[in-house]
Structure formats: structure tokens, C-alpha cells
Short mmCIF file of C-alpha atoms in Angstrom, two decimals:
data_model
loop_
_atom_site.label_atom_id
_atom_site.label_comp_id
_atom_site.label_asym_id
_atom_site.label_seq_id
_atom_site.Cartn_x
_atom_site.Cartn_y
_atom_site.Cartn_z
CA UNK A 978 -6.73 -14.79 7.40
CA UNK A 979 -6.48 -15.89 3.92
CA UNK A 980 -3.36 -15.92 1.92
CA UNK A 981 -3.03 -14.86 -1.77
CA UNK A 982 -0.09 -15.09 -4.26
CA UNK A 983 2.22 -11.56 -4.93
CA UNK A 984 1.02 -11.26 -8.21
CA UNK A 985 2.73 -13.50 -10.55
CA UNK A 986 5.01 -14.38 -8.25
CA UNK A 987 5.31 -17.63 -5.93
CA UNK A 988 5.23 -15.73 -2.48
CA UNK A 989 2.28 -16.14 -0.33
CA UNK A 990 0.81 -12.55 1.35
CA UNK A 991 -1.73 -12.07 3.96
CA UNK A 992 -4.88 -10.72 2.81
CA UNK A 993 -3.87 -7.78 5.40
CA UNK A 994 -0.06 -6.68 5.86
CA UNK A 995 1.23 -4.23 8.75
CA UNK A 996 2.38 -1.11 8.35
CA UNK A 997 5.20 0.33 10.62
CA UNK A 998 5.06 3.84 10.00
CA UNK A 999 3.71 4.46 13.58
CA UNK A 1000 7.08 3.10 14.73
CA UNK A 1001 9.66 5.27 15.78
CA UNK A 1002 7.91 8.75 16.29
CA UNK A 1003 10.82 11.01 14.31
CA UNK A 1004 9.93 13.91 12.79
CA UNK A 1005 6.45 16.27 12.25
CA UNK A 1006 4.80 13.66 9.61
CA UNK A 1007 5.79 10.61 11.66
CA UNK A 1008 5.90 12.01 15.01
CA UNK A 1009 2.05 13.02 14.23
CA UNK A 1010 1.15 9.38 12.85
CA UNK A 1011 2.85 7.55 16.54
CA UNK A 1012 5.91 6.80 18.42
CA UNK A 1013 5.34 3.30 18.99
CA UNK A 1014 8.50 2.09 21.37
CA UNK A 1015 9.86 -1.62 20.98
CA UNK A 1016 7.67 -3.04 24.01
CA UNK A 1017 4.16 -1.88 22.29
CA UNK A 1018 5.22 -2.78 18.89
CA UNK A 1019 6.65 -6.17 20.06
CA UNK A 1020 2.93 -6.52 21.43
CA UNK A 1021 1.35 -5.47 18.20
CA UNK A 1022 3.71 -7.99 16.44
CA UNK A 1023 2.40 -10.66 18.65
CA UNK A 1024 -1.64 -9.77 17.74
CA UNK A 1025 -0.47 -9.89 14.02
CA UNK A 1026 1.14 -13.38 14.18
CA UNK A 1027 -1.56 -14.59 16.64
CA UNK A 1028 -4.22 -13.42 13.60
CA UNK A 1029 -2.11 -14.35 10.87
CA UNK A 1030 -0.59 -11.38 9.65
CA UNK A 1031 2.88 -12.54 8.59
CA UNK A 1032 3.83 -9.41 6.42
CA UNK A 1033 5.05 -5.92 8.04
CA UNK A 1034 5.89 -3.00 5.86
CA UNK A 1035 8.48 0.11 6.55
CA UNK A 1036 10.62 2.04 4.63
CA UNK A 1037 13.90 3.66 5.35
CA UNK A 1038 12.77 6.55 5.52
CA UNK A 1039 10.21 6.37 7.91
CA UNK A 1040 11.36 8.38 11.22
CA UNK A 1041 14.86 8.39 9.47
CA UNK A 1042 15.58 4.71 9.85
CA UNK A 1043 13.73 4.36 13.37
CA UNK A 1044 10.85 2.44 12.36
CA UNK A 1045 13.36 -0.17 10.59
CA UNK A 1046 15.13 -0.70 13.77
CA UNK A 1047 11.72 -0.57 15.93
CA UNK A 1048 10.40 -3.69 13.61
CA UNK A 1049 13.50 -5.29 13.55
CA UNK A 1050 13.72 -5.64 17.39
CA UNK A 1051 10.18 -6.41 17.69
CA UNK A 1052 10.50 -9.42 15.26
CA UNK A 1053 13.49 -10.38 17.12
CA UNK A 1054 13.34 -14.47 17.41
CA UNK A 1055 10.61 -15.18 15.22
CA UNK A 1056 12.20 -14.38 11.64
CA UNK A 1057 11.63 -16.95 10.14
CA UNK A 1058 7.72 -16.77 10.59
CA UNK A 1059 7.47 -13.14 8.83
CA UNK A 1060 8.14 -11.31 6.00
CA UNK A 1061 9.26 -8.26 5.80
CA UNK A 1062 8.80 -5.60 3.30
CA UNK A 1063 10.89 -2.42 2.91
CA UNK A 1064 11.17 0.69 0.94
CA UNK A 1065 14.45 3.17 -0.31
CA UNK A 1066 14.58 5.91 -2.42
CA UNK A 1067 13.11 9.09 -0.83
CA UNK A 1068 15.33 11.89 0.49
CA UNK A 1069 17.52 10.36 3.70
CA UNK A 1070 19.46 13.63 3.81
CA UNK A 1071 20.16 16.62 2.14
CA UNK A 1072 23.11 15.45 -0.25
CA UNK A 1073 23.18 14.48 -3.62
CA UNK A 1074 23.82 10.73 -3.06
CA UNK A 1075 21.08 10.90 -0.46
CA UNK A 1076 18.52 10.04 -2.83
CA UNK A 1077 17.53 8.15 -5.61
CA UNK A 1078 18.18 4.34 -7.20
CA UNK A 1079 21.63 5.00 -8.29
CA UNK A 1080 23.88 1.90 -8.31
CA UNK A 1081 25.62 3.17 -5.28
CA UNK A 1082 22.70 4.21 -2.98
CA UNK A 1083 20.63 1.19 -3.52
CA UNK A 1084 23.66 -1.19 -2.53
CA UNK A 1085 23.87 1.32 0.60
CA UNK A 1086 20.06 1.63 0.82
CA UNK A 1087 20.04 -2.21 1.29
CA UNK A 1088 22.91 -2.80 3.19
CA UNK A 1089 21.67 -0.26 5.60
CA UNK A 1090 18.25 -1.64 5.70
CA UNK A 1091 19.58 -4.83 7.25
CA UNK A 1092 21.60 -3.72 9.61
CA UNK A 1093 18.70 -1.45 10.77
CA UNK A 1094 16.14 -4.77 10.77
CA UNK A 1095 18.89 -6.98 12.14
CA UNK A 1096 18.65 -9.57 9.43
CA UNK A 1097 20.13 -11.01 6.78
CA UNK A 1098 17.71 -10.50 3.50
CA UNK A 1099 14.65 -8.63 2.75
CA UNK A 1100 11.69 -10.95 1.41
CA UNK A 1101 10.23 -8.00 -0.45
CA UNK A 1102 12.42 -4.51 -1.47
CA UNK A 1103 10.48 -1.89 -3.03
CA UNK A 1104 11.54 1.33 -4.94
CA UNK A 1105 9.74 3.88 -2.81
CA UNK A 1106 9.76 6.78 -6.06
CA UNK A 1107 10.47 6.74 -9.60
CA UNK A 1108 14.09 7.91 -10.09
CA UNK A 1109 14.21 9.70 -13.49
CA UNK A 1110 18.08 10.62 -13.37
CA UNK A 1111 19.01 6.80 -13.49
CA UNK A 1112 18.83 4.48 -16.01
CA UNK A 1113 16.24 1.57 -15.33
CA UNK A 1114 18.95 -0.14 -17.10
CA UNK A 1115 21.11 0.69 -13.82
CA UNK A 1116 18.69 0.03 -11.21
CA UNK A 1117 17.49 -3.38 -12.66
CA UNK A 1118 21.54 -4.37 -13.15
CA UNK A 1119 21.75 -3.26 -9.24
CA UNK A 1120 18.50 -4.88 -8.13
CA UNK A 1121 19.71 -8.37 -10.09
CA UNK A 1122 22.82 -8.19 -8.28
CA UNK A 1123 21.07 -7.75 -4.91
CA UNK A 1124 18.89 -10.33 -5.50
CA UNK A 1125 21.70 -13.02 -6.42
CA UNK A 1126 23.37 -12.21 -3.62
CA UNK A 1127 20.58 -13.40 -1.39
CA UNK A 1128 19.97 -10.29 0.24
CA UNK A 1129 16.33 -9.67 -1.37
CA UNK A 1130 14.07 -12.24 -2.35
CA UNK A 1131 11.20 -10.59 -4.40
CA UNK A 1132 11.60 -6.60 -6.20
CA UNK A 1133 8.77 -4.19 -6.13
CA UNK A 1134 8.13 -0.75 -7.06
CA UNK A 1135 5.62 1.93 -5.12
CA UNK A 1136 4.22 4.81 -6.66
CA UNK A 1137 5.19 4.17 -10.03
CA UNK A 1138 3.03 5.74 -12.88
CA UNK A 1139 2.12 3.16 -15.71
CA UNK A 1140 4.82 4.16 -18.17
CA UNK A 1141 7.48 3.99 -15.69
CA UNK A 1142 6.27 0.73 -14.74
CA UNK A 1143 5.73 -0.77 -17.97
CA UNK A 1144 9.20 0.19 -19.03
CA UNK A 1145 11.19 -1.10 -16.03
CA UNK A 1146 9.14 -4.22 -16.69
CA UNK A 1147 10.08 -3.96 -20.46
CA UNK A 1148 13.76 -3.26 -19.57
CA UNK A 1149 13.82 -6.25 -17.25
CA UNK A 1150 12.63 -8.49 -19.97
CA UNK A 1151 14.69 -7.59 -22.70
CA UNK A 1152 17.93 -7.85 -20.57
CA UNK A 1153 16.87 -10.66 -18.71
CA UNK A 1154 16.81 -9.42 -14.93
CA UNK A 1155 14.72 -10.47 -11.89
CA UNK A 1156 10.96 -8.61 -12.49
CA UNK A 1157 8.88 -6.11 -10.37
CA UNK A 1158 5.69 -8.78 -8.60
CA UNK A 1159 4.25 -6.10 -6.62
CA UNK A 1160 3.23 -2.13 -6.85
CA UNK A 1161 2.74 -0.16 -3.49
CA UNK A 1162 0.00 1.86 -4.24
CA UNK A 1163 -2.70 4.33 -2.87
CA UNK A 1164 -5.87 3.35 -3.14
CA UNK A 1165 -9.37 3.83 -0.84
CA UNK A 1166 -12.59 4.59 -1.46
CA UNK A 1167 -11.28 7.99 -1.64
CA UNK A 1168 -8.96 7.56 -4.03
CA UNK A 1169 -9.57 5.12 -6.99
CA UNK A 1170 -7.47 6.73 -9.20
CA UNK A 1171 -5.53 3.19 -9.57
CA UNK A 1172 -8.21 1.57 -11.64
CA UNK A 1173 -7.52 3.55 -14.56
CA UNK A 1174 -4.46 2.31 -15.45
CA UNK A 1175 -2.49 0.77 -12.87
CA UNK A 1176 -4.87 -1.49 -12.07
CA UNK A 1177 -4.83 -3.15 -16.00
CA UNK A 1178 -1.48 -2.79 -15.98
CA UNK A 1179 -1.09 -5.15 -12.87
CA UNK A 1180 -3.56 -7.57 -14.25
CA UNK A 1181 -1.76 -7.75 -17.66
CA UNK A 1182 2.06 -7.99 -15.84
CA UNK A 1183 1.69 -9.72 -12.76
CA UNK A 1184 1.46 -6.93 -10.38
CA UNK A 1185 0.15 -7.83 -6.86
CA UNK A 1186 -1.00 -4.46 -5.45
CA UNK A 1187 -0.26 -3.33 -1.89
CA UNK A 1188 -2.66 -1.00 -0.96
CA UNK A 1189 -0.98 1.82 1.40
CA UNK A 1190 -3.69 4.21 3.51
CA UNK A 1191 -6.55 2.20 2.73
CA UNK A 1192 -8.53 4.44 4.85
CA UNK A 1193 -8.10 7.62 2.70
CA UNK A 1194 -5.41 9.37 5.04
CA UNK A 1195 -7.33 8.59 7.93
CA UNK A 1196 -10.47 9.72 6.68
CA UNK A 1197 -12.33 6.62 7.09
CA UNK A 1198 -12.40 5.87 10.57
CA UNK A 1199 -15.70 6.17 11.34
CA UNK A 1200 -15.36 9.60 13.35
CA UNK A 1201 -15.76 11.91 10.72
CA UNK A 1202 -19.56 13.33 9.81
CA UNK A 1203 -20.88 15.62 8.19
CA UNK A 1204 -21.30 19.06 9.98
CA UNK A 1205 -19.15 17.72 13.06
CA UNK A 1206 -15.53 19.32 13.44
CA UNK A 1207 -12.56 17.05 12.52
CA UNK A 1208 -11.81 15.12 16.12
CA UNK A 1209 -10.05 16.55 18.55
CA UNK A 1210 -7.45 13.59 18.42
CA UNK A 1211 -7.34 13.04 14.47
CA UNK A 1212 -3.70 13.36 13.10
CA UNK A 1213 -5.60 14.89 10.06
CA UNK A 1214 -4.99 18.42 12.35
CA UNK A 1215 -1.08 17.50 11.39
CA UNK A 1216 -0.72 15.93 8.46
CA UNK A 1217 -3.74 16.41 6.17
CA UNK A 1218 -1.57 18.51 3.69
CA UNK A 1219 1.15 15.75 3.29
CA UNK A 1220 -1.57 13.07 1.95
CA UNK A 1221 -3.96 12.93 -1.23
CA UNK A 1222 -6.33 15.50 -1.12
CA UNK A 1223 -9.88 14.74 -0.85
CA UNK A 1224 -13.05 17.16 -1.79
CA UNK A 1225 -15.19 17.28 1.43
CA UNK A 1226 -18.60 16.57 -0.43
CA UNK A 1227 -17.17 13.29 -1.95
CA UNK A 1228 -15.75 12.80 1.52
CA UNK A 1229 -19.44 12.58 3.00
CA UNK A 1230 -20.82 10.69 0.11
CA UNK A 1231 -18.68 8.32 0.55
CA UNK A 1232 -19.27 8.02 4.72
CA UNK A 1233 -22.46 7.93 4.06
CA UNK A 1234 -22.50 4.56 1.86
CA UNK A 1235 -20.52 3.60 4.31
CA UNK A 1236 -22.66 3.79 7.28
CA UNK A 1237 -25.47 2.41 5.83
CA UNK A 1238 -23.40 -0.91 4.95
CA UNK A 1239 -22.16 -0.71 8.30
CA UNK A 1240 -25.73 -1.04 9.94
CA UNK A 1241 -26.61 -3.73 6.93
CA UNK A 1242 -23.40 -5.89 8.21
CA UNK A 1243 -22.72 -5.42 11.99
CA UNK A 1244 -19.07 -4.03 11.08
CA UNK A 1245 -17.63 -0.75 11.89
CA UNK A 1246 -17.00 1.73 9.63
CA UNK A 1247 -13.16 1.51 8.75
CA UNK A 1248 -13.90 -2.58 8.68
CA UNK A 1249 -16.26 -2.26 5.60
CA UNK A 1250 -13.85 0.33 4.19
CA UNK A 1251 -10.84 -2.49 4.45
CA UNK A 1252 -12.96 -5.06 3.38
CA UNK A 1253 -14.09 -3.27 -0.17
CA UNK A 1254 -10.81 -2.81 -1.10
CA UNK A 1255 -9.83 -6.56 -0.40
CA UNK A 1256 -12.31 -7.93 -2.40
CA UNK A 1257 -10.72 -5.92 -5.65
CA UNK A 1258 -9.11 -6.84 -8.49
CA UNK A 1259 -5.36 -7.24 -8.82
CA UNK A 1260 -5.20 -6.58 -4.30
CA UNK A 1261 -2.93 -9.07 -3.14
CA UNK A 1262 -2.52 -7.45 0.39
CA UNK A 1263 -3.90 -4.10 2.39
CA UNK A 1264 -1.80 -2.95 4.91
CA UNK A 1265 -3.05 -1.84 7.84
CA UNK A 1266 -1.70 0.77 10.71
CA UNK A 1267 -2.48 1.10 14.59
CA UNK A 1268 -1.24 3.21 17.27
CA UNK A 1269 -2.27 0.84 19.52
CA UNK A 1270 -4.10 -2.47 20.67
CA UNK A 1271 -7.62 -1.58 20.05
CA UNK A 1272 -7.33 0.38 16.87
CA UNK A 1273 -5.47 -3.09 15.28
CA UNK A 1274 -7.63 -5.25 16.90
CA UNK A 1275 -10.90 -3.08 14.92
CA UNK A 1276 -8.76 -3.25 11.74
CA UNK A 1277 -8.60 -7.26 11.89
CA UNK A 1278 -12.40 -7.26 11.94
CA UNK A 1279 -11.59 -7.07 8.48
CA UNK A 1280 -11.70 -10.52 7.45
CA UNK A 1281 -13.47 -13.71 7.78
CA UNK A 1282 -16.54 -12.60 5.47
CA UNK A 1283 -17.79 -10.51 2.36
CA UNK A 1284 -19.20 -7.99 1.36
CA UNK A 1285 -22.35 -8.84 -1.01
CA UNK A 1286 -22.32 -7.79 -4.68
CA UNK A 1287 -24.90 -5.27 -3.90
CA UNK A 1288 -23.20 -4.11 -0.99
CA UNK A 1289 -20.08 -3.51 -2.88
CA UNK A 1290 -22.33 -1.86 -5.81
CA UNK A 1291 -23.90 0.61 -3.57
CA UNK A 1292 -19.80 1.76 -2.33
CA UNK A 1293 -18.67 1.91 -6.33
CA UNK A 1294 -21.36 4.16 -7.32
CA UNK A 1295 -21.00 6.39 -3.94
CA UNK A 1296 -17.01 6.37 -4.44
CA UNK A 1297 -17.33 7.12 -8.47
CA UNK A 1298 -15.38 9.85 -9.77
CA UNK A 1299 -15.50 10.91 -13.69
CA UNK A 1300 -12.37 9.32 -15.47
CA UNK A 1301 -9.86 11.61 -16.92
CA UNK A 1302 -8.56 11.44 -20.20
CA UNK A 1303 -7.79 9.70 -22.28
CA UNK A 1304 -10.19 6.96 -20.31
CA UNK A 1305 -13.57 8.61 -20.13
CA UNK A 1306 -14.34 7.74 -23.94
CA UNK A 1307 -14.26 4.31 -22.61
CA UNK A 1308 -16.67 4.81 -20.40
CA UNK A 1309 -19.22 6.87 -22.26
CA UNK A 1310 -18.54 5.49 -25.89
CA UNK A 1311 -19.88 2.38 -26.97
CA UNK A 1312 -17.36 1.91 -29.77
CA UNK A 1313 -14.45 2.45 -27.16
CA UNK A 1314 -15.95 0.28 -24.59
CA UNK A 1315 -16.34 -2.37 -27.29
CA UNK A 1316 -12.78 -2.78 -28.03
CA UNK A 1317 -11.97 -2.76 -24.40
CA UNK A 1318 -14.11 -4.14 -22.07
CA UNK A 1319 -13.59 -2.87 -18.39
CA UNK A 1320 -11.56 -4.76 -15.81
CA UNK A 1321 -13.86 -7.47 -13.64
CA UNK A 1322 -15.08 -5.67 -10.74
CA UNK A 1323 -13.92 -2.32 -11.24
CA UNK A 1324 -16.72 -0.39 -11.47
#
């Protein structure tokens, strides 16, 4: 496992992070994605750690809190080996101070958080949505005070667009407060939507990206084909209309590039998938999921090699999509493309 700085930050990540959504098993998304009890996930833990994964990711509001107090008993005695990264600001309830980045529900949010992970700070606390009824002025003010207080060590954002980034990150600057180093975001082979701006933005500010569903929603397991049904087991059946949404044609193209690097390499399908997207730009850590031993253990195949330039030429061009505005001049125009010159890699 190789280790890479959180952007601009001083805080060594994994090259591959674990995600605790499966934890838990509350509710018809989560439910669908795993109930992973405190036994199995203390055993997952223990593959991570073996391997070197020393970063696990939850939120709050995964299973309602569950998956917070899952991870937290499954780190139990080893604390100071891990990080641990958590999320607040989705919907916990149906009130109005049951969302949102407000001064009062972060300090709850947090509080809340620890109790649920039994410890005493949070090495990385990320905004899970953009909260456009606060002030960033508020939230940064909050997230300062948090920080000084030693109950988070390093801020984050997830799902941010680029102007609500870039103005937190203004915000914090101009009033002097502790800066965003990392940006949860989406990206796959499916979805490259982050390269158009996100990804310059991260490069230009110091944003580590941590890539969530690097599969594409589970699309990139390896058991989808063309002109086979979806799999009998696939929690695409469940919860294919609460992730990004994915043409079926590209869908193929994009399995097919990826079987043909498979046979190339000696990998599995969702191995050359993970591996792509750790060899890109601005990627400080993937996280990974697994309902159980085998699927993590496949997962971890991940690392310890590369992916040739050729190789990860053939899965650009197959994974291409046309770039919306206003970034398609840039692409097509050689006086727009002159004055800037595309990010390293990003093809």
C-alpha cells in the first residue's frame, strides 16, 4: 500500500480508504448495500490494517448513525493506528434543525459523531452537501472552533460544485480559518464529470480527492455484459435510481475496454477499474466497499502495480464523454486550448 499526502495538507492517506456504508443495514438504500454486524466488520477491519488500509469512511447518516457505531466498535483498541473519516449534513430527521451546517447542528453533528465512534476527535470531518441557507462565513467560524478544540483534525467538503468550493476556500482565506484539504467526490470510469472543473480546482487549491463509488454504482464488477440480465444478486435491482445514472451503451463500452485490459494484465475486472482511477491526477485516496471477505480481498488486488500508459489510453478514450459548456471550446479550439493547456493525465 502506498501512502500519499491529503492534498496540501500534512496527513498521510492510503492509496485505498474503506468505506462503511455496508455497516449497519438501516433503511431501503443501506439495507440493500449490507448489514455488516460488529463481528464481520471487526474482521474486515483486521484485513484492512493487515494490508495497510489505515483510513475508514462513514457518515452520520449512513443507516441513521448505525454504521458510525458499527466502525467505532470494530476499531475498538486500535485507535490510534487509523483514521477515521466522517460526514454530516444530509437529512437525520424530518425537522428543521435536522439538516444543514448551521452553527448549532454541526457542533451537534460532531458531538454526536463521537459518541457514536466512541472517540475523542475525528482525523478528517467532511461537509456531506452544500448548505446554501448558511453563511460559509458561519460554517467556517463553527468548523475553526471545532478544530481548536481538538475534536477534528483536518476539514473537508463532499459534493461541492466548484463555486461553492472556491468560495468557502476564499472565505477561509480572507478571515483566516482552518482550510478544506480534501473533496469527497464521485468519480469512475463512468462518471468523469470531475475533470472538468473539480479536478483543476483541486490541483490549483490543494484538494486531495476521495473518490466515493469508484466502481460506477456497482456497475463495474465484472458481472455485468452486454445482452446478459443484471445479476440476480446485484443491489443495482434496489438502488440503481438513488446513484448517477449511466447510459447502457457507454456502460458496455466501457466493460469492454475493460476486459480486454483485464486479459492484457491478469487482474479482474473491478481491480483495473480501481487501479485507473488511482493513477489520476489530484486522487489522494479511493475508497473501497465489501460486503464481505472475498469481495475486499478482490478490491485490494488493487495495488502493488500499474497500469501502462497505453493501457490507461485505451480506458480514457473508451470512458470519453463530450465536455459540456463552457469547456468543450477547450477541447476543440486551438486558441482556447492554447491559453489553457489540459490538466496532466486527464484525457
Amino acid at each position: 500500500m502506498e501512502y500519499r499526502r491529503l492534498g496540501a495538507s500534512g496527513l498521510q492517506v492510503p492509496e485505498l480508504s474503506f468505506g462503511a456504508g455496508t455497516f449497519g443495514g438501516r433503511g431501503p438504500l443501506f439495507g440493500a448495500w449490507g448489514n455488516t454486524g460488529v463481528a464481520e466488520a471487526r474482521r474486515l477491519v483486521d484485513i484492512c490494517v493487515e494490508a495497510g488500509i489505515t483510513m475508514f469512511d462513514t457518515a452520520d447518516v449512513y443507516s441513521n448513525g448505525a454504521s458510525e457505531e458499527v466502525l467505532g466498535a470494530a476499531l475498538k483498541g486500535r485507535r490510534d493506528r487509523v483514521l477515521i473519516s466522517t460526514k454530516a449534513g444530509l437529512p437525520m430527521g424530518d425537522g428543521p434543525a435536522d439538516a444543514g451546517t448551521s452553527r448549532s447542528r454541526l457542533i451537534a453533528s460532531v458531538d454526536d459523531a463521537l459518541r457514536r465512534l466512541d472517540t475523542d476527535y475525528i482525523d478528517l470531518f467532511q461537509l456531506h452537501a452544500f448548505d446554501a441557507g448558511t453563511p460559509v462565513e458561519e460554517v467556517l467560524s463553527t468548523l475553526d472552533d471545532l478544530v481548536r478544540a481538538g475534536k477534528i483534525r483536518y476539514l473537508g467538503v463532499s459534493n461541492f460544485s466548484g463555486w461553492q468550493t472556491m468560495k468557502s476556500l476564499a472565505a477561509a482565506e480572507r478571515h483566516g480559518r482552518q482550510r478544506y484539504v480534501a473533496h469527497q467526490v464521485y468519480y469512475s470510469l463512468l462518471g468523469r464529470d470531475y475533470e472538468w472543473e473539480l479536478m483543476p480546482l483541486g490541483l490549483d487549491q490543494g484538494l486531495g480527492a476521495i473518490v466515493w463509488s469508484p466502481l460506477g454504482w456497482g456497475r463495474l464488477t465484472g458481472k455485468i455484459r452486454r445482452g446478459r440480465p443484471l445479476p440476480a444478486g446485484s443491489r443495482l435491482h434496489d438502488t440503481a435510481d438513488y446513484g448517477p445514472p449511466v447510459e447502457e451503451e457507454h456502460l458496455y463500452r466501457v466493460v469492454d475496454a475493460l476486459d480486454e485490459i483485464a486479459r492484457e494484465t491478469g487482474k479482474a475486472v473491478p481491480q483495473v477499474a480501481l487501479r485507473w482511477l488511482i493513477q489520476r491526477p489530484t486522487v489522494s485516496s479511493v475508497i473501497i466497499g465489501a460486503r464481505d471477505e472475498e469481495q475486499l480481498r478482490q478490491n485490494l488486488g488493487a495495488v502493488g502495480w500499474s497500469l501502462t500508459p497505453e493501457q490507461m489510453a485505451a480506458l480514457d478514450a473508451a470512458s470519453r464523454r463530450a465536455a459540456p459548456y463552457p469547456y468543450f471550446p477547450y477541447e476543440r479550439q486551438e486558441g482556447f486550448a492554447r491559453l489553457n493547456p489540459p490538466v496532466v493525465g486527464a484525457g
